[in-house]
JSON list of C-alpha atoms and ligand atoms in Angstrom, two decimals:
[
{"chain": "A", "resi": 137, "resn": "UNK", "atom": "CA", "xyz": [-38.42, -17.67, 87.11]},
{"chain": "A", "resi": 138, "resn": "UNK", "atom": "CA", "xyz": [-40.67, -16.81, 84.17]},
{"chain": "A", "resi": 139, "resn": "UNK", "atom": "CA", "xyz": [-40.11, -13.14, 84.83]},
{"chain": "A", "resi": 140, "resn": "UNK", "atom": "CA", "xyz": [-36.35, -13.57, 84.79]},
{"chain": "A", "resi": 141, "resn": "UNK", "atom": "CA", "xyz": [-36.47, -15.43, 81.48]},
{"chain": "A", "resi": 142, "resn": "UNK", "atom": "CA", "xyz": [-38.76, -12.81, 79.99]},
{"chain": "A", "resi": 143, "resn": "UNK", "atom": "CA", "xyz": [-36.40, -10.05, 81.15]},
{"chain": "A", "resi": 144, "resn": "UNK", "atom": "CA", "xyz": [-33.46, -11.86, 79.58]},
{"chain": "A", "resi": 145, "resn": "UNK", "atom": "CA", "xyz": [-35.30, -12.21, 76.27]},
{"chain": "A", "resi": 146, "resn": "UNK", "atom": "CA", "xyz": [-36.31, -8.55, 76.23]},
{"chain": "A", "resi": 147, "resn": "UNK", "atom": "CA", "xyz": [-32.78, -7.46, 77.16]},
{"chain": "A", "resi": 148, "resn": "UNK", "atom": "CA", "xyz": [-31.12, -9.54, 74.46]},
{"chain": "A", "resi": 149, "resn": "UNK", "atom": "CA", "xyz": [-33.64, -8.40, 71.84]},
{"chain": "A", "resi": 150, "resn": "UNK", "atom": "CA", "xyz": [-32.87, -4.80, 72.76]},
{"chain": "A", "resi": 151, "resn": "UNK", "atom": "CA", "xyz": [-29.14, -5.48, 72.51]},
{"chain": "A", "resi": 152, "resn": "UNK", "atom": "CA", "xyz": [-29.51, -7.10, 69.10]},
{"chain": "A", "resi": 153, "resn": "UNK", "atom": "CA", "xyz": [-31.61, -4.21, 67.84]},
{"chain": "A", "resi": 154, "resn": "UNK", "atom": "CA", "xyz": [-29.07, -1.71, 69.11]},
{"chain": "A", "resi": 155, "resn": "UNK", "atom": "CA", "xyz": [-26.26, -3.70, 67.49]},
{"chain": "A", "resi": 156, "resn": "UNK", "atom": "CA", "xyz": [-27.66, -3.70, 63.99]},
{"chain": "A", "resi": 157, "resn": "UNK", "atom": "CA", "xyz": [-28.39, 0.00, 64.09]},
{"chain": "A", "resi": 158, "resn": "UNK", "atom": "CA", "xyz": [-25.17, 1.15, 65.69]},
{"chain": "A", "resi": 159, "resn": "UNK", "atom": "CA", "xyz": [-21.86, 1.84, 63.95]},
{"chain": "A", "resi": 160, "resn": "UNK", "atom": "CA", "xyz": [-19.17, -0.80, 63.59]},
{"chain": "A", "resi": 161, "resn": "UNK", "atom": "CA", "xyz": [-16.85, -0.77, 66.57]},
{"chain": "A", "resi": 162, "resn": "UNK", "atom": "CA", "xyz": [-13.60, -2.60, 66.18]},
{"chain": "A", "resi": 163, "resn": "UNK", "atom": "CA", "xyz": [-12.57, -5.13, 68.77]},
{"chain": "A", "resi": 164, "resn": "UNK", "atom": "CA", "xyz": [-16.01, -5.44, 70.34]},
{"chain": "A", "resi": 165, "resn": "UNK", "atom": "CA", "xyz": [-16.70, -9.14, 69.86]},
{"chain": "A", "resi": 166, "resn": "UNK", "atom": "CA", "xyz": [-17.97, -8.63, 66.34]},
{"chain": "A", "resi": 167, "resn": "UNK", "atom": "CA", "xyz": [-16.54, -10.71, 63.52]},
{"chain": "A", "resi": 168, "resn": "UNK", "atom": "CA", "xyz": [-14.29, -8.64, 61.25]},
{"chain": "A", "resi": 169, "resn": "UNK", "atom": "CA", "xyz": [-16.58, -7.14, 58.62]},
{"chain": "A", "resi": 170, "resn": "UNK", "atom": "CA", "xyz": [-14.67, -5.53, 55.75]},
{"chain": "A", "resi": 171, "resn": "UNK", "atom": "CA", "xyz": [-17.75, -4.03, 54.15]},
{"chain": "A", "resi": 172, "resn": "UNK", "atom": "CA", "xyz": [-19.00, -2.39, 57.36]},
{"chain": "A", "resi": 173, "resn": "UNK", "atom": "CA", "xyz": [-15.56, -0.98, 58.13]},
{"chain": "A", "resi": 174, "resn": "UNK", "atom": "CA", "xyz": [-15.11, 0.34, 54.59]},
{"chain": "A", "resi": 175, "resn": "UNK", "atom": "CA", "xyz": [-18.50, 2.06, 54.59]},
{"chain": "A", "resi": 176, "resn": "UNK", "atom": "CA", "xyz": [-17.86, 3.60, 57.96]},
{"chain": "A", "resi": 177, "resn": "UNK", "atom": "CA", "xyz": [-14.17, 4.52, 57.78]},
{"chain": "A", "resi": 178, "resn": "UNK", "atom": "CA", "xyz": [-13.02, 4.75, 54.15]},
{"chain": "A", "resi": 179, "resn": "UNK", "atom": "CA", "xyz": [-15.84, 5.54, 51.77]},
{"chain": "A", "resi": 180, "resn": "UNK", "atom": "CA", "xyz": [-15.84, 9.30, 52.29]},
{"chain": "A", "resi": 181, "resn": "UNK", "atom": "CA", "xyz": [-12.30, 9.63, 50.94]},
{"chain": "A", "resi": 182, "resn": "UNK", "atom": "CA", "xyz": [-11.98, 6.66, 48.58]},
{"chain": "A", "resi": 183, "resn": "UNK", "atom": "CA", "xyz": [-15.56, 6.34, 47.24]},
{"chain": "A", "resi": 184, "resn": "UNK", "atom": "CA", "xyz": [-17.81, 3.26, 46.97]},
{"chain": "A", "resi": 185, "resn": "UNK", "atom": "CA", "xyz": [-15.78, 1.99, 43.99]},
{"chain": "A", "resi": 186, "resn": "UNK", "atom": "CA", "xyz": [-12.32, 2.87, 45.34]},
{"chain": "A", "resi": 187, "resn": "UNK", "atom": "CA", "xyz": [-11.75, 5.24, 42.42]},
{"chain": "A", "resi": 188, "resn": "UNK", "atom": "CA", "xyz": [-12.09, 8.52, 44.30]},
{"chain": "A", "resi": 189, "resn": "UNK", "atom": "CA", "xyz": [-8.70, 10.20, 44.39]},
{"chain": "A", "resi": 190, "resn": "UNK", "atom": "CA", "xyz": [-9.35, 13.22, 46.54]},
{"chain": "A", "resi": 191, "resn": "UNK", "atom": "CA", "xyz": [-11.07, 13.98, 49.84]},
{"chain": "A", "resi": 192, "resn": "UNK", "atom": "CA", "xyz": [-14.00, 16.13, 48.71]},
{"chain": "A", "resi": 193, "resn": "UNK", "atom": "CA", "xyz": [-13.30, 18.91, 51.17]},
{"chain": "A", "resi": 194, "resn": "UNK", "atom": "CA", "xyz": [-9.57, 19.05, 50.36]},
{"chain": "A", "resi": 195, "resn": "UNK", "atom": "CA", "xyz": [-9.16, 18.88, 46.61]},
{"chain": "A", "resi": 196, "resn": "UNK", "atom": "CA", "xyz": [-5.45, 19.67, 46.68]},
{"chain": "A", "resi": 197, "resn": "UNK", "atom": "CA", "xyz": [-4.76, 16.33, 48.38]},
{"chain": "A", "resi": 198, "resn": "UNK", "atom": "CA", "xyz": [-4.58, 13.80, 45.55]},
{"chain": "A", "resi": 199, "resn": "UNK", "atom": "CA", "xyz": [-3.84, 10.07, 45.88]},
{"chain": "A", "resi": 200, "resn": "UNK", "atom": "CA", "xyz": [-4.15, 6.95, 43.71]},
{"chain": "A", "resi": 201, "resn": "UNK", "atom": "CA", "xyz": [-7.32, 4.92, 43.21]},
{"chain": "A", "resi": 202, "resn": "UNK", "atom": "CA", "xyz": [-7.39, 1.83, 45.45]},
{"chain": "A", "resi": 203, "resn": "UNK", "atom": "CA", "xyz": [-9.56, -0.43, 43.26]},
{"chain": "A", "resi": 204, "resn": "UNK", "atom": "CA", "xyz": [-8.14, -3.41, 41.44]},
{"chain": "A", "resi": 205, "resn": "UNK", "atom": "CA", "xyz": [-5.40, -4.04, 44.00]},
{"chain": "A", "resi": 206, "resn": "UNK", "atom": "CA", "xyz": [-4.38, -7.47, 45.22]},
{"chain": "A", "resi": 207, "resn": "UNK", "atom": "CA", "xyz": [-5.73, -8.26, 48.74]},
{"chain": "A", "resi": 208, "resn": "UNK", "atom": "CA", "xyz": [-2.38, -9.33, 50.20]},
{"chain": "A", "resi": 209, "resn": "UNK", "atom": "CA", "xyz": [-0.54, -6.24, 48.92]},
{"chain": "A", "resi": 210, "resn": "UNK", "atom": "CA", "xyz": [-3.36, -4.01, 50.10]},
{"chain": "A", "resi": 211, "resn": "UNK", "atom": "CA", "xyz": [-3.35, -5.59, 53.56]},
{"chain": "A", "resi": 212, "resn": "UNK", "atom": "CA", "xyz": [0.41, -5.07, 53.84]},
{"chain": "A", "resi": 213, "resn": "UNK", "atom": "CA", "xyz": [0.15, -1.44, 52.75]},
{"chain": "A", "resi": 214, "resn": "UNK", "atom": "CA", "xyz": [-2.67, -0.78, 55.21]},
{"chain": "A", "resi": 215, "resn": "UNK", "atom": "CA", "xyz": [-0.69, -2.35, 58.06]},
{"chain": "A", "resi": 216, "resn": "UNK", "atom": "CA", "xyz": [2.28, -0.16, 57.11]},
{"chain": "A", "resi": 217, "resn": "UNK", "atom": "CA", "xyz": [0.03, 2.91, 57.17]},
{"chain": "A", "resi": 218, "resn": "UNK", "atom": "CA", "xyz": [-1.29, 1.77, 60.55]},
{"chain": "A", "resi": 219, "resn": "UNK", "atom": "CA", "xyz": [2.26, 1.85, 61.91]},
{"chain": "A", "resi": 220, "resn": "UNK", "atom": "CA", "xyz": [3.05, 5.14, 60.24]},
{"chain": "A", "resi": 221, "resn": "UNK", "atom": "CA", "xyz": [5.77, 3.74, 58.01]},
{"chain": "A", "resi": 222, "resn": "UNK", "atom": "CA", "xyz": [4.17, 4.85, 54.71]},
{"chain": "A", "resi": 223, "resn": "UNK", "atom": "CA", "xyz": [3.74, 8.43, 53.62]},
{"chain": "A", "resi": 224, "resn": "UNK", "atom": "CA", "xyz": [3.41, 8.48, 49.85]},
{"chain": "A", "resi": 225, "resn": "UNK", "atom": "CA", "xyz": [1.97, 11.94, 49.33]},
{"chain": "A", "resi": 226, "resn": "UNK", "atom": "CA", "xyz": [2.62, 13.57, 52.69]},
{"chain": "A", "resi": 227, "resn": "UNK", "atom": "CA", "xyz": [-0.70, 12.50, 54.23]},
{"chain": "A", "resi": 228, "resn": "UNK", "atom": "CA", "xyz": [0.21, 9.14, 55.73]},
{"chain": "A", "resi": 229, "resn": "UNK", "atom": "CA", "xyz": [-0.83, 10.48, 59.13]},
{"chain": "A", "resi": 230, "resn": "UNK", "atom": "CA", "xyz": [-4.43, 10.78, 57.93]},
{"chain": "A", "resi": 231, "resn": "UNK", "atom": "CA", "xyz": [-4.44, 7.12, 56.99]},
{"chain": "A", "resi": 232, "resn": "UNK", "atom": "CA", "xyz": [-2.72, 6.12, 60.22]},
{"chain": "A", "resi": 233, "resn": "UNK", "atom": "CA", "xyz": [-5.37, 7.79, 62.34]},
{"chain": "A", "resi": 234, "resn": "UNK", "atom": "CA", "xyz": [-8.11, 5.98, 60.40]},
{"chain": "A", "resi": 235, "resn": "UNK", "atom": "CA", "xyz": [-6.47, 2.57, 60.73]},
{"chain": "A", "resi": 236, "resn": "UNK", "atom": "CA", "xyz": [-4.99, 2.71, 64.21]},
{"chain": "A", "resi": 237, "resn": "UNK", "atom": "CA", "xyz": [-8.09, 1.24, 65.92]},
{"chain": "A", "resi": 238, "resn": "UNK", "atom": "CA", "xyz": [-8.33, -1.75, 63.58]},
{"chain": "A", "resi": 239, "resn": "UNK", "atom": "CA", "xyz": [-6.88, -5.18, 64.31]},
{"chain": "A", "resi": 240, "resn": "UNK", "atom": "CA", "xyz": [-4.85, -7.14, 61.74]},
{"chain": "A", "resi": 241, "resn": "UNK", "atom": "CA", "xyz": [-7.86, -9.44, 61.28]},
{"chain": "A", "resi": 242, "resn": "UNK", "atom": "CA", "xyz": [-10.03, -6.44, 60.46]},
{"chain": "A", "resi": 243, "resn": "UNK", "atom": "CA", "xyz": [-7.45, -5.01, 58.08]},
{"chain": "A", "resi": 244, "resn": "UNK", "atom": "CA", "xyz": [-7.28, -8.37, 56.28]},
{"chain": "A", "resi": 245, "resn": "UNK", "atom": "CA", "xyz": [-11.10, -8.42, 55.96]},
{"chain": "A", "resi": 246, "resn": "UNK", "atom": "CA", "xyz": [-11.03, -4.85, 54.70]},
{"chain": "A", "resi": 247, "resn": "UNK", "atom": "CA", "xyz": [-8.37, -5.64, 52.08]},
{"chain": "A", "resi": 248, "resn": "UNK", "atom": "CA", "xyz": [-10.34, -8.70, 50.97]},
{"chain": "A", "resi": 249, "resn": "UNK", "atom": "CA", "xyz": [-13.52, -6.61, 50.64]},
{"chain": "A", "resi": 250, "resn": "UNK", "atom": "CA", "xyz": [-11.80, -3.90, 48.59]},
{"chain": "A", "resi": 251, "resn": "UNK", "atom": "CA", "xyz": [-9.99, -6.39, 46.38]},
{"chain": "A", "resi": 252, "resn": "UNK", "atom": "CA", "xyz": [-13.07, -8.50, 45.57]},
{"chain": "A", "resi": 253, "resn": "UNK", "atom": "CA", "xyz": [-15.65, -5.73, 45.29]},
{"chain": "A", "resi": 254, "resn": "UNK", "atom": "CA", "xyz": [-13.77, -2.91, 43.58]},
{"chain": "A", "resi": 255, "resn": "UNK", "atom": "CA", "xyz": [-12.45, -4.06, 40.25]},
{"chain": "B", "resi": 992, "resn": "HEC", "atom": "C1", "xyz": [-9.79, 11.47, 55.59]},
{"chain": "B", "resi": 992, "resn": "HEC", "atom": "C2", "xyz": [-9.60, 10.82, 54.29]},
{"chain": "B", "resi": 992, "resn": "HEC", "atom": "C3", "xyz": [-9.22, 9.36, 54.26]},
{"chain": "B", "resi": 992, "resn": "HEC", "atom": "C4", "xyz": [-9.84, 8.29, 54.86]},
{"chain": "B", "resi": 992, "resn": "HEC", "atom": "C5", "xyz": [-11.03, 8.32, 55.81]},
{"chain": "B", "resi": 992, "resn": "HEC", "atom": "C6", "xyz": [-9.15, 7.11, 54.41]},
{"chain": "B", "resi": 992, "resn": "HEC", "atom": "N1", "xyz": [-8.15, 7.45, 53.55]},
{"chain": "B", "resi": 992, "resn": "HEC", "atom": "FE1", "xyz": [-6.94, 6.20, 52.55]},
{"chain": "B", "resi": 992, "resn": "HEC", "atom": "N2", "xyz": [-5.85, 7.75, 51.89]},
{"chain": "B", "resi": 992, "resn": "HEC", "atom": "C7", "xyz": [-6.10, 9.09, 52.16]},
{"chain": "B", "resi": 992, "resn": "HEC", "atom": "C8", "xyz": [-4.96, 9.90, 51.78]},
{"chain": "B", "resi": 992, "resn": "HEC", "atom": "C9", "xyz": [-4.85, 11.41, 51.92]},
{"chain": "B", "resi": 992, "resn": "HEC", "atom": "C10", "xyz": [-4.00, 9.00, 51.27]},
{"chain": "B", "resi": 992, "resn": "HEC", "atom": "C11", "xyz": [-2.57, 9.33, 50.80]},
{"chain": "B", "resi": 992, "resn": "HEC", "atom": "C12", "xyz": [-1.66, 9.09, 52.03]},
{"chain": "B", "resi": 992, "resn": "HEC", "atom": "C13", "xyz": [-0.18, 9.34, 51.76]},
{"chain": "B", "resi": 992, "resn": "HEC", "atom": "O1", "xyz": [0.25, 10.48, 51.70]},
{"chain": "B", "resi": 992, "resn": "HEC", "atom": "O2", "xyz": [0.56, 8.33, 51.64]},
{"chain": "B", "resi": 992, "resn": "HEC", "atom": "C14", "xyz": [-4.60, 7.68, 51.32]},
{"chain": "B", "resi": 992, "resn": "HEC", "atom": "C15", "xyz": [-3.99, 6.52, 50.85]},
{"chain": "B", "resi": 992, "resn": "HEC", "atom": "C16", "xyz": [-4.57, 5.28, 50.85]},
{"chain": "B", "resi": 992, "resn": "HEC", "atom": "C17", "xyz": [-4.04, 4.12, 50.19]},
{"chain": "B", "resi": 992, "resn": "HEC", "atom": "C18", "xyz": [-2.80, 4.09, 49.33]},
{"chain": "B", "resi": 992, "resn": "HEC", "atom": "C19", "xyz": [-3.16, 4.68, 47.97]},
{"chain": "B", "resi": 992, "resn": "HEC", "atom": "C20", "xyz": [-1.98, 4.76, 47.05]},
{"chain": "B", "resi": 992, "resn": "HEC", "atom": "O3", "xyz": [-1.78, 5.82, 46.44]},
{"chain": "B", "resi": 992, "resn": "HEC", "atom": "O4", "xyz": [-1.25, 3.77, 46.93]},
{"chain": "B", "resi": 992, "resn": "HEC", "atom": "C21", "xyz": [-4.89, 3.08, 50.45]},
{"chain": "B", "resi": 992, "resn": "HEC", "atom": "C22", "xyz": [-4.76, 1.64, 49.97]},
{"chain": "B", "resi": 992, "resn": "HEC", "atom": "C23", "xyz": [-5.95, 3.59, 51.29]},
{"chain": "B", "resi": 992, "resn": "HEC", "atom": "N3", "xyz": [-5.74, 4.93, 51.50]},
{"chain": "B", "resi": 992, "resn": "HEC", "atom": "C24", "xyz": [-7.02, 2.85, 51.81]},
{"chain": "B", "resi": 992, "resn": "HEC", "atom": "C25", "xyz": [-7.88, 3.33, 52.79]},
{"chain": "B", "resi": 992, "resn": "HEC", "atom": "C26", "xyz": [-8.77, 2.50, 53.56]},
{"chain": "B", "resi": 992, "resn": "HEC", "atom": "C27", "xyz": [-8.93, 1.01, 53.41]},
{"chain": "B", "resi": 992, "resn": "HEC", "atom": "C28", "xyz": [-9.43, 3.34, 54.41]},
{"chain": "B", "resi": 992, "resn": "HEC", "atom": "C29", "xyz": [-10.42, 2.98, 55.50]},
{"chain": "B", "resi": 992, "resn": "HEC", "atom": "C30", "xyz": [-9.90, 2.23, 56.61]},
{"chain": "B", "resi": 992, "resn": "HEC", "atom": "C31", "xyz": [-8.97, 4.69, 54.17]},
{"chain": "B", "resi": 992, "resn": "HEC", "atom": "N4", "xyz": [-8.02, 4.64, 53.18]},
{"chain": "B", "resi": 992, "resn": "HEC", "atom": "C32", "xyz": [-9.47, 5.82, 54.79]},
{"chain": "B", "resi": 992, "resn": "HEC", "atom": "C33", "xyz": [-7.26, 9.57, 52.70]},
{"chain": "B", "resi": 992, "resn": "HEC", "atom": "C34", "xyz": [-8.15, 8.82, 53.45]}
]
C-alpha cells in the first residue's frame, strides 16, 4: 500500500513539473489563461504591448495596433477571425489559423488580458 501511495505521489509530482514547463495547450483541462495564450500564440506578431504592427519576417504585411481596445469588442473580433469572417488587410487566414484551436472561453480570457494589460 505504501509503495502505491509513494508511486502516486511521484507520478503526480512529475506531471505537475511537466505541466509548468510545457507550453499552453488549449482544451486540456487547464483554466483559460489569457496571458499564457498571448505569450505563446500572439506575441511574435503583435508584441508584448500590442503595438507591433508588422510580423518581423514579413514587413510588407501591416496591421493596426491591438492595444487599448475594449475586451468585448476584441473578443467579438477574435471570434470572427476564428470563423474566417474577417479579412481586413488580406491576411485574415493567418489569424484564423492561430485562433482555430482556442475555445470561446479562452478567447474571452485572451481579450480580457489584452484589454487590461495593454493600454
Ligand atoms: C503570424 C502572425 C500573427 C499571429 C501569430 C497573430 N496575429 Fe493577429 N494579426 C496578424 C495579421 C497579419 C493581422 C491582419 C489580418 C487581416 O488581414 O485582417 C492580424 C490582425 C489582428 C487583429 C485585428 C487588428 C486590426 O487591425 O483591427 C487582432 C485584434 C489580432 N490580430 C489579435 C491577435 C491575437 C489575440 C493573437 C493570438 C491569438 C494573434 N493576433 C496572433 C498577424 C498575427
